Amino acid sequence: MRLSDETLLDIMARFQAEMQKGLGKDTNPTASVKMLPTFVRAIPDGSENGEFLSLDLGGSKFRVLKVQVSEEGKRNVQMESQFYPTPNEIIRGNGTELFEYVADCLADFMRTKELMQKKLPLGLTFSFPCKQTKLEEGVLLSWTKKFKARGVQGTDVVSSLTNAMRKHKQDLDVDILALVNDTVGTMMTCAYDDPYCEVGVIIGTGTNACYMEDMSNIELVEGDEGRMCINTEWGAFGDDGALEDIRTEFDRELDLGSLNPGKQLFEKMISGLYLGELVRLILLKMAKAGLLFGGEKSSALHIKGKIETRHVAAMEKYKEGLANTREILTDLGLEASEADCVAVQHVCTVVSFRSANLCAAALAAILTRLRENKKLVRLRTTVGMDGTLYKIHPQYPKRLHKVVRKLVPNCDVRFLLSESGSTKGAAMVTAVASRVQAQRKQIDKVLALFRLTREQLVGVRDKMRVELEYGLKRDTHPLATVKMLPTYVCGMPDGTEKGKFLALDLGGTNFRVLLVKIRSGRRSVRMYNKIFAIPLEIMQGTGEEVNAGQGVPRSEVPACHPIQCRPGMTAALSLQLFDHIVQCIADFLDYMGLKGAQLPLGFTFSFPCRQASIDKGTLIEWTKGFKATDCEGEDVVDMLREAIKRRNEFDLDIVAVVNDTVGTMMTCGYEDRNCEVGLIAGTGSNMCYMEEMRNIELVEGDEGKMCINTEWGGFGDNGCLDDIRTQYDKEVDEGSLNPGKQRYEKMTSGMYLGEIVRQILIDLTKQGLLFRGQISERLRTRGIFETKFLSQIESDRLALLQVRRILQQLGLDSTCEDSIVVKEVCGAVSRRAAELYGAGLAAIVEKRREDQGFEHLKITVGVDGTLYKLHPHFSRILQETVKELAPRCDVTFMLSEDGSGKGAALITAVAKRLQQARRENVKREQKLRSIQPQDEEALIAREPCRKLFMLKC
C-alpha cells in the first residue's frame, strides 16, 4: 500500500485523462469519472444579502436551515436550524409520502421561526446522484445509503418537492432556486469566506470533489461563456480497471463483500466507510499468519465492520495512540503485546496514509487543470474541505496537504475547513443564484436599450431616406443634417487609366504620401508609400506657431518674411499643418528619388468639405479630433498650394481633392463596375454613392451621374434619432469635442464605441453589478477603452481568461462573471452600431433601385475601415441588416484595398482622362465652329460638366 512519488504522479495523470473523458460528449458514456455539470455558474462575491432557506436530505437526519446573509459586504452569516428524523417507513416507502413529509417539516420550521408571511428562496442539498439540466432541476439516477423510496428514480426531485409544498400554499411561499450536491455546498460555503476557493472536497463516509471548470471545456452543456461547477463523482475512478495495478488483495476482498461490488473502487480505498474494514482484513491475515497476537484470532476480528474509522483515528493519535490501540484491541477480545500494538498502529498509518496519497493525487490533477485552464505559471487557490475522516483523523489533513504541495509545487494551495457544511452551502448557492438573478434583470434592462427592433430599424431607414432627399434639394439643403455634398467626381474607372500619380492621405493621426503607378489594360496598380506622424500640437493647434519647415518660432520670423507679409493669408496654425504636410511630401519625393518631378496629385482629405469643382474643397468643420485653427471655411487645396509655393522646391499639379469614402468606392469600382457605393466603417463613419444628376439641385445639369459624399455622420443632429439614443450616447456626446454634432457617427463609429462601453461599465459598477462596485481610476479615464478592445473581447476564439487579461491591462480587476458581462456589453454596443449602419445603407440602395426604376437591383458596395475589417461580427450583422431592410436589392460587399490612397490616385487618373477627353472635344468643336486656338482654354473653363460629359459620349 506504499505508493512512490512516481506512482502518485502516474495516478495523477490517469485521473486527468479520466476527467477529460468525462467532460467529452462522445466519451462521457464510457467514462468512470462522470464529471456531472451542476449548473452552479458563480461563487459568492460578498455582495449577497437577505434571508434564505436550506434543506439537507441525505442522511439519518433531515435538516432545515434559515440563513441570514448580512448586507454591505460584511460577509457575516447567521443561521438557525432544526433537525427532523427520517423514519425508515418514510425513506423506504412511497416517494410522494417522502416529499410530503419534507414539506410538512419545512412548514413546521416556518411556523416555529415565525416566517409564514415571508417569501423566501430555498436551496436543496440532495446528496444522491442526479442528472441536472438546470440549477433548479435534478433527475434522480439512483438511491444510495439507506434510501429506497419508490417512484422517485428517474423523476425530477425539485418538481416532486414543489408539488408536495402546494398542500401548504397558505403557509409556504417558497421558490426552490437551487439543487446542489453536498460537495458543491462545501465549496460554496468556503468561497463565501475566501473568494479564491474554487474546489470542494469531501473526505468522510464517502469521498468526492467538485471544482469550477471553463464552460468551453464542458461538451455536455451548451454555451462556452463563463464557468460552471463540475461534480466529479471521483469515487468511481478505477471502475473501468484503471487502478488494478495498485489495488491489493484486501481491496478486492472488501469490494466483494460490499453492497455494490465493482463500483466506487477509488472511494473504497479512501473513504471513512471503508478504512476500518481494510485495517480489519489486514490484521486478520496477519493473525492467521502468526504475525500478530501470537497467532490467536478473536471472534470479533472475524466480524465485518467491527473496526471503524473512528478506531483508526484514535489509534493514530499522537502520544495517546498506543494506549488507545491496546484498549481497542482488548475490546475486540485480543491480547496484544507492546509489539502487537505498535504493529497494529503501523497498519493503520499505512492504510490512512495511502488514502491521503490517493486523494492528494486526484486533487493535484484538478489543481493542475485549473492552472492550465487559466494559463498561469503559478496558481493561487483555496480548497474547501469537509468530511468526518478529514475532521477527526489527527494526521490526515497534514499528510494530505504535504503530498498535494509536493505533487503540484507550482500551486499555492490553502485548505479551508467548511463550517456548517453542505447545508449552509446550499443556502449560499441559493444566495448567489438570487443575486445573479437580480443582477441579470438590471443588466438586461441596460442592454435592452441597445437592442433595436425591426420597427425601429425600419424607422431609421426611412428617416435616413428623408434626410437624403433634404440634402439634395436646394431649398431644404441648409436645414439637412445629411449634407449630401457634390464631389464633382462624374465618372468611374474604365480600365484605360495609366501613368504615375502622387496621392496624399490625411484623415487621422498619421499622414501618408503615396506614389501610385497605374497600367492600362491589365488593371494593374503598384503603390509605394511612407507614413508620417501628425503631432498632437499640430492636429489641435495647441503648439507654438512655427516657421514652416525650419522649426523657427513665429515670434522670431523677420517682419519681411513671407509668412508674415502674404496678403490674405490664413493664421499660422493652419499654415503649420499644411507646411508640415509639404515637409512630408518633400521627404517622400527625396526618398523615392523624384525630387523636381512634376506629377498629378490627388489629395484624400477625410473631413467634410463643400466642393465647387473637383480641385476645390472648402472645409466645413474639423472632425476626428482635429482642431487646427483658421482652416474651417478655407479652401484646403489653396492652402496646400500656398504651402508648396512657400517651400519653393517642387511643383505639383493638384488635380483632385477627395474624401476617403469616395476613394474607397473608386478603388472597388476599378475592380467591379457594379460598385456605385462607398462605405467607411472605421474611426469615423461615412458613405458616398453615385447619384443621378437630375436629383442634385445644388449643381447645374441633368445628364449623367455624380458621386455624392453624404457626410451621414451628422444624421440625427436635428433630434430625429432621439427615440433610440441612450443616456450613455448623451454622456459620450457631451464629453466630445463637438457636442450636439455627428450624433449618428457617435453611435456607430470606432472612435466612440469604446467610450460608450466605458460609460455603461461605469454605470453598472455604480449599481454594484461589476468590479465589486469599485470604480478604478483607469475606468474614470476617458478614451482608455479603445474600439480595438471590443474586437478582441468579442472574438469567438478568445477565452474569458484572455478577456480578463485585456481588462487587467486596462486596470480593471475582473472576475469571470465580470468578464461575461463586459463581453455582453461590447456585443450589444457593436451590434447596434452594425444595425444602424445597415439601416442607413438600406436607404441608399433602395433609393438607387427606385431612381433607376428596377424591380431588383444588383449593386456592389466598396467598404473600408478597421471596424468593418477587424471586428469579428460587425460585417455579418451589417450585411444581414441590409438584406432584411432592402430585400429587393442584391448587395455585394467588396473590401477595399487602400481606398484613401489608391482611390485618390484613381480619381486623379479618371479626372486627367476626362480632362484630356474634354480637350479633344474642344479641338473637335474648334474645327466645326472655326474657333480660334487662343480661345480653347477659355472654352474649357466655361464648358459645364454636363455638356462635356455629353460631348465625350
Short mmCIF file of N, CA, C and O in Angstrom, two decimals, residues 25-127:
data_model
loop_
_atom_site.label_atom_id
_atom_site.label_comp_id
_atom_site.label_asym_id
_atom_site.label_seq_id
_atom_site.Cartn_x
_atom_site.Cartn_y
_atom_site.Cartn_z
N LYS A 25 -18.48 14.93 -24.81
CA LYS A 25 -19.84 14.45 -25.09
C LYS A 25 -19.84 13.01 -25.58
O LYS A 25 -20.68 12.20 -25.18
N ASP A 26 -18.89 12.69 -26.43
CA ASP A 26 -18.84 11.34 -27.01
C ASP A 26 -18.24 10.33 -26.06
O ASP A 26 -18.59 9.15 -26.09
N THR A 27 -17.31 10.77 -25.20
CA THR A 27 -16.60 9.84 -24.32
C THR A 27 -17.22 9.71 -22.93
O THR A 27 -16.91 8.78 -22.19
N ASN A 28 -18.12 10.63 -22.57
CA ASN A 28 -18.71 10.60 -21.23
C ASN A 28 -19.43 9.29 -20.91
O ASN A 28 -19.31 8.77 -19.79
N PRO A 29 -20.20 8.71 -21.85
CA PRO A 29 -20.93 7.48 -21.50
C PRO A 29 -20.04 6.35 -21.00
O PRO A 29 -20.48 5.53 -20.19
N THR A 30 -18.79 6.30 -21.46
CA THR A 30 -17.90 5.21 -21.03
C THR A 30 -16.91 5.67 -19.96
O THR A 30 -16.07 4.88 -19.53
N ALA A 31 -17.00 6.92 -19.52
CA ALA A 31 -16.07 7.44 -18.52
C ALA A 31 -16.47 6.95 -17.13
O ALA A 31 -17.66 6.91 -16.79
N SER A 32 -15.49 6.60 -16.31
CA SER A 32 -15.79 6.19 -14.94
C SER A 32 -15.99 7.41 -14.04
O SER A 32 -16.76 7.38 -13.08
N VAL A 33 -15.27 8.49 -14.35
CA VAL A 33 -15.43 9.74 -13.61
C VAL A 33 -16.43 10.59 -14.39
O VAL A 33 -16.11 11.13 -15.45
N LYS A 34 -17.65 10.72 -13.89
CA LYS A 34 -18.76 11.23 -14.70
C LYS A 34 -18.76 12.74 -14.94
O LYS A 34 -19.42 13.23 -15.85
N MET A 35 -18.06 13.52 -14.13
CA MET A 35 -17.92 14.97 -14.35
C MET A 35 -19.29 15.61 -14.62
O MET A 35 -19.55 16.19 -15.67
N LEU A 36 -20.16 15.53 -13.62
CA LEU A 36 -21.54 15.99 -13.79
C LEU A 36 -21.65 17.52 -13.69
O LEU A 36 -21.22 18.11 -12.70
N PRO A 37 -22.23 18.18 -14.69
CA PRO A 37 -22.47 19.63 -14.59
C PRO A 37 -23.49 19.92 -13.49
O PRO A 37 -24.49 19.22 -13.35
N THR A 38 -23.22 20.94 -12.68
CA THR A 38 -24.11 21.27 -11.57
C THR A 38 -24.96 22.50 -11.86
O THR A 38 -25.88 22.79 -11.09
N PHE A 39 -24.61 23.25 -12.90
CA PHE A 39 -25.29 24.49 -13.27
C PHE A 39 -25.10 25.60 -12.22
O PHE A 39 -25.81 26.59 -12.22
N VAL A 40 -24.14 25.39 -11.33
CA VAL A 40 -23.69 26.46 -10.44
C VAL A 40 -22.60 27.20 -11.20
O VAL A 40 -21.53 26.67 -11.45
N ARG A 41 -22.90 28.45 -11.60
CA ARG A 41 -22.01 29.18 -12.51
C ARG A 41 -21.19 30.27 -11.82
O ARG A 41 -20.36 30.90 -12.46
N ALA A 42 -21.45 30.53 -10.57
CA ALA A 42 -20.73 31.62 -9.90
C ALA A 42 -20.54 31.29 -8.43
O ALA A 42 -21.32 30.54 -7.84
N ILE A 43 -19.48 31.84 -7.86
CA ILE A 43 -19.23 31.69 -6.43
C ILE A 43 -19.59 33.01 -5.74
O ILE A 43 -19.73 34.04 -6.40
N PRO A 44 -19.77 33.00 -4.44
CA PRO A 44 -20.14 34.25 -3.75
C PRO A 44 -19.09 35.34 -3.98
O PRO A 44 -17.90 35.07 -4.03
N ASP A 45 -19.57 36.58 -4.11
CA ASP A 45 -18.63 37.70 -4.28
C ASP A 45 -18.71 38.69 -3.11
O ASP A 45 -18.07 39.75 -3.14
N GLY A 46 -19.49 38.34 -2.07
CA GLY A 46 -19.58 39.20 -0.90
C GLY A 46 -20.72 40.18 -0.94
O GLY A 46 -21.02 40.83 0.06
N SER A 47 -21.37 40.30 -2.10
CA SER A 47 -22.48 41.26 -2.20
C SER A 47 -23.82 40.60 -1.91
O SER A 47 -24.86 41.27 -1.94
N GLU A 48 -23.81 39.29 -1.63
CA GLU A 48 -25.07 38.60 -1.35
C GLU A 48 -25.67 39.12 -0.03
O GLU A 48 -24.94 39.38 0.93
N ASN A 49 -26.96 39.24 0.00
CA ASN A 49 -27.62 39.61 1.24
C ASN A 49 -29.07 39.14 1.21
O ASN A 49 -29.63 38.90 0.15
N GLY A 50 -29.63 38.98 2.40
CA GLY A 50 -31.02 38.56 2.50
C GLY A 50 -31.18 37.29 3.31
O GLY A 50 -30.23 36.75 3.89
N GLU A 51 -32.41 36.78 3.36
CA GLU A 51 -32.74 35.56 4.08
C GLU A 51 -32.98 34.43 3.09
O GLU A 51 -33.66 34.62 2.08
N PHE A 52 -32.47 33.24 3.42
CA PHE A 52 -32.59 32.08 2.53
C PHE A 52 -32.86 30.84 3.36
O PHE A 52 -32.44 30.73 4.52
N LEU A 53 -33.56 29.91 2.75
CA LEU A 53 -33.82 28.62 3.39
C LEU A 53 -32.97 27.55 2.75
O LEU A 53 -32.64 27.63 1.55
N SER A 54 -32.64 26.54 3.54
CA SER A 54 -31.87 25.42 3.01
C SER A 54 -32.39 24.13 3.62
O SER A 54 -32.69 24.07 4.82
N LEU A 55 -32.51 23.11 2.79
CA LEU A 55 -32.89 21.77 3.24
C LEU A 55 -31.74 20.83 2.93
O LEU A 55 -31.10 20.93 1.88
N ASP A 56 -31.49 19.87 3.85
CA ASP A 56 -30.42 18.89 3.62
C ASP A 56 -31.00 17.49 3.82
O ASP A 56 -31.27 17.06 4.94
N LEU A 57 -31.22 16.82 2.70
CA LEU A 57 -31.78 15.47 2.72
C LEU A 57 -30.73 14.51 2.18
O LEU A 57 -30.30 14.65 1.04
N GLY A 58 -30.34 13.53 3.02
CA GLY A 58 -29.34 12.60 2.52
C GLY A 58 -28.72 11.75 3.59
O GLY A 58 -27.90 10.89 3.31
N GLY A 59 -29.10 11.98 4.84
CA GLY A 59 -28.51 11.21 5.93
C GLY A 59 -29.57 10.67 6.87
O GLY A 59 -30.75 10.60 6.55
N SER A 60 -29.12 10.30 8.07
CA SER A 60 -30.03 9.72 9.06
C SER A 60 -30.98 10.77 9.62
O SER A 60 -32.01 10.44 10.20
N LYS A 61 -30.60 12.05 9.46
CA LYS A 61 -31.46 13.14 9.90
C LYS A 61 -31.66 14.13 8.76
O LYS A 61 -30.80 14.27 7.88
N PHE A 62 -32.80 14.79 8.83
CA PHE A 62 -33.15 15.78 7.82
C PHE A 62 -33.07 17.15 8.48
O PHE A 62 -33.61 17.35 9.58
N ARG A 63 -32.39 18.10 7.83
CA ARG A 63 -32.13 19.39 8.46
C ARG A 63 -32.76 20.53 7.66
O ARG A 63 -32.65 20.56 6.44
N VAL A 64 -33.40 21.46 8.38
CA VAL A 64 -33.91 22.69 7.78
C VAL A 64 -33.13 23.85 8.39
O VAL A 64 -32.92 23.89 9.60
N LEU A 65 -32.73 24.80 7.54
CA LEU A 65 -31.85 25.88 7.98
C LEU A 65 -32.33 27.20 7.41
O LEU A 65 -32.71 27.28 6.24
N LYS A 66 -32.34 28.24 8.26
CA LYS A 66 -32.56 29.60 7.78
C LYS A 66 -31.24 30.34 7.88
O LYS A 66 -30.59 30.36 8.94
N VAL A 67 -30.82 30.92 6.75
CA VAL A 67 -29.54 31.62 6.71
C VAL A 67 -29.80 33.10 6.44
O VAL A 67 -30.48 33.45 5.48
N GLN A 68 -29.26 33.95 7.30
CA GLN A 68 -29.33 35.40 7.12
C GLN A 68 -27.95 35.87 6.68
O GLN A 68 -26.98 35.77 7.44
N VAL A 69 -27.86 36.34 5.44
CA VAL A 69 -26.59 36.85 4.92
C VAL A 69 -26.60 38.35 5.07
O VAL A 69 -27.55 39.02 4.64
N SER A 70 -25.56 38.89 5.71
CA SER A 70 -25.56 40.32 6.03
C SER A 70 -25.39 41.16 4.79
O SER A 70 -24.87 40.73 3.77
N GLU A 71 -25.82 42.41 4.89
CA GLU A 71 -25.68 43.37 3.79
C GLU A 71 -24.35 44.08 3.88
O GLU A 71 -23.57 43.88 4.80
N GLU A 72 -24.10 44.92 2.91
CA GLU A 72 -22.93 45.79 2.85
C GLU A 72 -21.62 45.01 2.82
O GLU A 72 -20.59 45.49 3.27
N GLY A 73 -21.66 43.80 2.27
CA GLY A 73 -20.44 43.06 2.02
C GLY A 73 -19.63 42.70 3.25
O GLY A 73 -18.42 42.55 3.19
N LYS A 74 -20.29 42.55 4.42
CA LYS A 74 -19.53 42.24 5.65
C LYS A 74 -19.21 40.75 5.75
O LYS A 74 -18.52 40.33 6.68
N ARG A 75 -19.74 39.96 4.84
CA ARG A 75 -19.52 38.51 4.84
C ARG A 75 -19.84 37.91 6.22
O ARG A 75 -19.05 37.18 6.80
N ASN A 76 -21.00 38.26 6.73
CA ASN A 76 -21.45 37.77 8.03
C ASN A 76 -22.70 36.92 7.82
O ASN A 76 -23.63 37.35 7.14
N VAL A 77 -22.71 35.72 8.38
CA VAL A 77 -23.84 34.81 8.19
C VAL A 77 -24.37 34.37 9.54
O VAL A 77 -23.61 33.94 10.42
N GLN A 78 -25.67 34.48 9.71
CA GLN A 78 -26.33 33.98 10.92
C GLN A 78 -27.27 32.86 10.52
O GLN A 78 -27.97 32.96 9.51
N MET A 79 -27.26 31.78 11.33
CA MET A 79 -28.04 30.60 10.95
C MET A 79 -28.90 30.11 12.11
O MET A 79 -28.50 30.16 13.27
N GLU A 80 -30.07 29.65 11.77
CA GLU A 80 -30.96 28.95 12.70
C GLU A 80 -31.38 27.66 12.03
O GLU A 80 -31.79 27.67 10.87
N SER A 81 -31.28 26.55 12.76
CA SER A 81 -31.60 25.27 12.12
C SER A 81 -32.38 24.36 13.05
O SER A 81 -32.45 24.59 14.27
N GLN A 82 -32.95 23.35 12.46
CA GLN A 82 -33.70 22.34 13.23
C GLN A 82 -33.57 21.01 12.51
O GLN A 82 -33.65 20.94 11.28
N PHE A 83 -33.34 19.94 13.31
CA PHE A 83 -33.22 18.60 12.74
C PHE A 83 -34.55 17.87 12.89
O PHE A 83 -35.27 18.02 13.88
N TYR A 84 -34.86 17.08 11.89
CA TYR A 84 -36.05 16.24 11.91
C TYR A 84 -35.62 14.80 11.60
O TYR A 84 -34.71 14.58 10.78
N PRO A 85 -36.24 13.84 12.23
CA PRO A 85 -35.86 12.44 11.96
C PRO A 85 -36.29 12.00 10.56
O PRO A 85 -37.17 12.62 9.96
N THR A 86 -35.65 10.95 10.08
CA THR A 86 -36.05 10.36 8.78
C THR A 86 -36.38 8.88 9.04
O THR A 86 -35.54 8.00 8.87
N PRO A 87 -37.62 8.61 9.47
CA PRO A 87 -38.01 7.23 9.81
C PRO A 87 -37.88 6.30 8.60
O PRO A 87 -38.07 6.70 7.46
N ASN A 88 -37.58 5.04 8.89
CA ASN A 88 -37.42 4.04 7.83
C ASN A 88 -38.66 3.91 6.97
O ASN A 88 -38.59 3.72 5.75
N GLU A 89 -39.85 3.99 7.60
CA GLU A 89 -41.08 3.84 6.81
C GLU A 89 -41.27 5.00 5.83
O GLU A 89 -41.99 4.85 4.83
N ILE A 90 -40.61 6.14 6.09
CA ILE A 90 -40.69 7.28 5.17
C ILE A 90 -39.66 7.14 4.06
O ILE A 90 -39.99 7.27 2.87
N ILE A 91 -38.41 6.83 4.41
CA ILE A 91 -37.34 6.82 3.39
C ILE A 91 -37.35 5.54 2.55
O ILE A 91 -36.68 5.48 1.52
N ARG A 92 -38.15 4.54 3.00
CA ARG A 92 -38.23 3.31 2.21
C ARG A 92 -39.65 3.06 1.73
O ARG A 92 -39.96 1.98 1.23
N GLY A 93 -40.51 4.05 1.88
CA GLY A 93 -41.90 3.88 1.49
C GLY A 93 -42.18 4.49 0.13
O GLY A 93 -41.37 4.39 -0.81
N ASN A 94 -43.29 5.18 0.03
CA ASN A 94 -43.71 5.79 -1.23
C ASN A 94 -43.03 7.15 -1.39
O ASN A 94 -42.93 7.93 -0.44
N GLY A 95 -42.59 7.45 -2.64
CA GLY A 95 -41.88 8.70 -2.89
C GLY A 95 -42.71 9.93 -2.59
O GLY A 95 -42.21 10.93 -2.04
N THR A 96 -44.01 9.86 -2.91
CA THR A 96 -44.89 11.00 -2.65
C THR A 96 -44.95 11.32 -1.17
O THR A 96 -44.89 12.48 -0.74
N GLU A 97 -45.02 10.25 -0.35
CA GLU A 97 -45.07 10.44 1.10
C GLU A 97 -43.77 11.03 1.64
O GLU A 97 -43.78 11.82 2.59
N LEU A 98 -42.64 10.65 1.03
CA LEU A 98 -41.34 11.20 1.45
C LEU A 98 -41.33 12.71 1.27
O LEU A 98 -40.97 13.46 2.20
N PHE A 99 -41.73 13.19 0.10
CA PHE A 99 -41.67 14.63 -0.16
C PHE A 99 -42.75 15.39 0.60
O PHE A 99 -42.54 16.55 0.98
N GLU A 100 -43.88 14.74 0.86
CA GLU A 100 -44.90 15.38 1.70
C GLU A 100 -44.39 15.54 3.13
O GLU A 100 -44.66 16.56 3.79
N TYR A 101 -43.64 14.55 3.60
CA TYR A 101 -43.03 14.63 4.94
C TYR A 101 -42.04 15.79 5.00
O TYR A 101 -42.01 16.57 5.96
N VAL A 102 -41.21 15.93 3.95
CA VAL A 102 -40.24 17.03 3.89
C VAL A 102 -40.98 18.37 3.91
O VAL A 102 -40.59 19.30 4.64
N ALA A 103 -42.07 18.49 3.13
CA ALA A 103 -42.85 19.73 3.09
C ALA A 103 -43.48 20.02 4.45
O ALA A 103 -43.53 21.18 4.89
N ASP A 104 -43.96 18.98 5.14
CA ASP A 104 -44.54 19.15 6.48
C ASP A 104 -43.50 19.70 7.45
O ASP A 104 -43.78 20.61 8.25
N CYS A 105 -42.28 19.15 7.38
CA CYS A 105 -41.19 19.61 8.26
C CYS A 105 -40.83 21.06 7.96
O CYS A 105 -40.59 21.85 8.88
N LEU A 106 -40.80 21.40 6.68
CA LEU A 106 -40.48 22.78 6.29
C LEU A 106 -41.54 23.74 6.81
O LEU A 106 -41.23 24.81 7.34
N ALA A 107 -42.81 23.35 6.68
CA ALA A 107 -43.91 24.19 7.18
C ALA A 107 -43.82 24.37 8.69
O ALA A 107 -44.04 25.47 9.23
N ASP A 108 -43.47 23.29 9.39
CA ASP A 108 -43.31 23.36 10.85
C ASP A 108 -42.19 24.33 11.22
O ASP A 108 -42.32 25.14 12.15
N PHE A 109 -41.10 24.27 10.49
CA PHE A 109 -39.95 25.17 10.73
C PHE A 109 -40.36 26.63 10.52
O PHE A 109 -40.00 27.51 11.30
N MET A 110 -41.10 26.86 9.43
CA MET A 110 -41.54 28.22 9.12
C MET A 110 -42.44 28.77 10.24
O MET A 110 -42.35 29.95 10.61
N ARG A 111 -43.31 27.91 10.77
CA ARG A 111 -44.19 28.36 11.85
C ARG A 111 -43.38 28.63 13.12
O ARG A 111 -43.57 29.66 13.78
N THR A 112 -42.48 27.71 13.42
CA THR A 112 -41.67 27.84 14.63
C THR A 112 -40.83 29.11 14.61
O THR A 112 -40.68 29.80 15.63
N LYS A 113 -40.29 29.44 13.45
CA LYS A 113 -39.40 30.60 13.32
C LYS A 113 -40.15 31.86 12.89
O LYS A 113 -39.53 32.89 12.60
N GLU A 114 -41.50 31.78 12.86
CA GLU A 114 -42.35 32.91 12.51
C GLU A 114 -41.97 33.52 11.15
O GLU A 114 -41.75 34.71 11.00
N LEU A 115 -41.90 32.64 10.16
CA LEU A 115 -41.53 33.05 8.80
C LEU A 115 -42.68 32.90 7.82
O LEU A 115 -42.49 32.96 6.61
N MET A 116 -43.90 32.70 8.34
CA MET A 116 -45.01 32.34 7.48
C MET A 116 -45.36 33.41 6.44
O MET A 116 -45.80 33.12 5.34
N GLN A 117 -45.16 34.67 6.78
CA GLN A 117 -45.58 35.74 5.87
C GLN A 117 -44.47 36.15 4.90
O GLN A 117 -44.65 37.09 4.13
N LYS A 118 -43.35 35.47 4.93
CA LYS A 118 -42.22 35.86 4.09
C LYS A 118 -42.10 34.95 2.87
O LYS A 118 -42.32 33.74 2.96
N LYS A 119 -41.75 35.57 1.75
CA LYS A 119 -41.45 34.80 0.53
C LYS A 119 -39.94 34.62 0.49
O LYS A 119 -39.18 35.60 0.39
N LEU A 120 -39.48 33.37 0.60
CA LEU A 120 -38.04 33.12 0.70
C LEU A 120 -37.57 32.15 -0.37
O LEU A 120 -38.26 31.18 -0.70
N PRO A 121 -36.39 32.38 -0.92
CA PRO A 121 -35.78 31.41 -1.84
C PRO A 121 -35.17 30.25 -1.05
O PRO A 121 -34.71 30.45 0.08
N LEU A 122 -35.16 29.08 -1.67
CA LEU A 122 -34.71 27.88 -0.96
C LEU A 122 -33.69 27.11 -1.80
O LEU A 122 -33.81 27.01 -3.02
N GLY A 123 -32.70 26.54 -1.10
CA GLY A 123 -31.74 25.65 -1.74
C GLY A 123 -31.86 24.26 -1.14
O GLY A 123 -31.99 24.10 0.08
N LEU A 124 -31.84 23.24 -1.98
CA LEU A 124 -32.00 21.86 -1.53
C LEU A 124 -30.69 21.10 -1.73
O LEU A 124 -30.21 20.95 -2.86
N THR A 125 -30.10 20.65 -0.60
CA THR A 125 -28.95 19.75 -0.68
C THR A 125 -29.48 18.33 -0.77
O THR A 125 -30.12 17.84 0.17
N PHE A 126 -29.22 17.70 -1.88
CA PHE A 126 -29.76 16.36 -2.14
C PHE A 126 -28.56 15.48 -2.50
O PHE A 126 -28.05 15.51 -3.61
N SER A 127 -28.11 14.71 -1.51
CA SER A 127 -26.82 14.01 -1.65
C SER A 127 -26.96 12.64 -2.29
O SER A 127 -26.51 11.62 -1.75
#
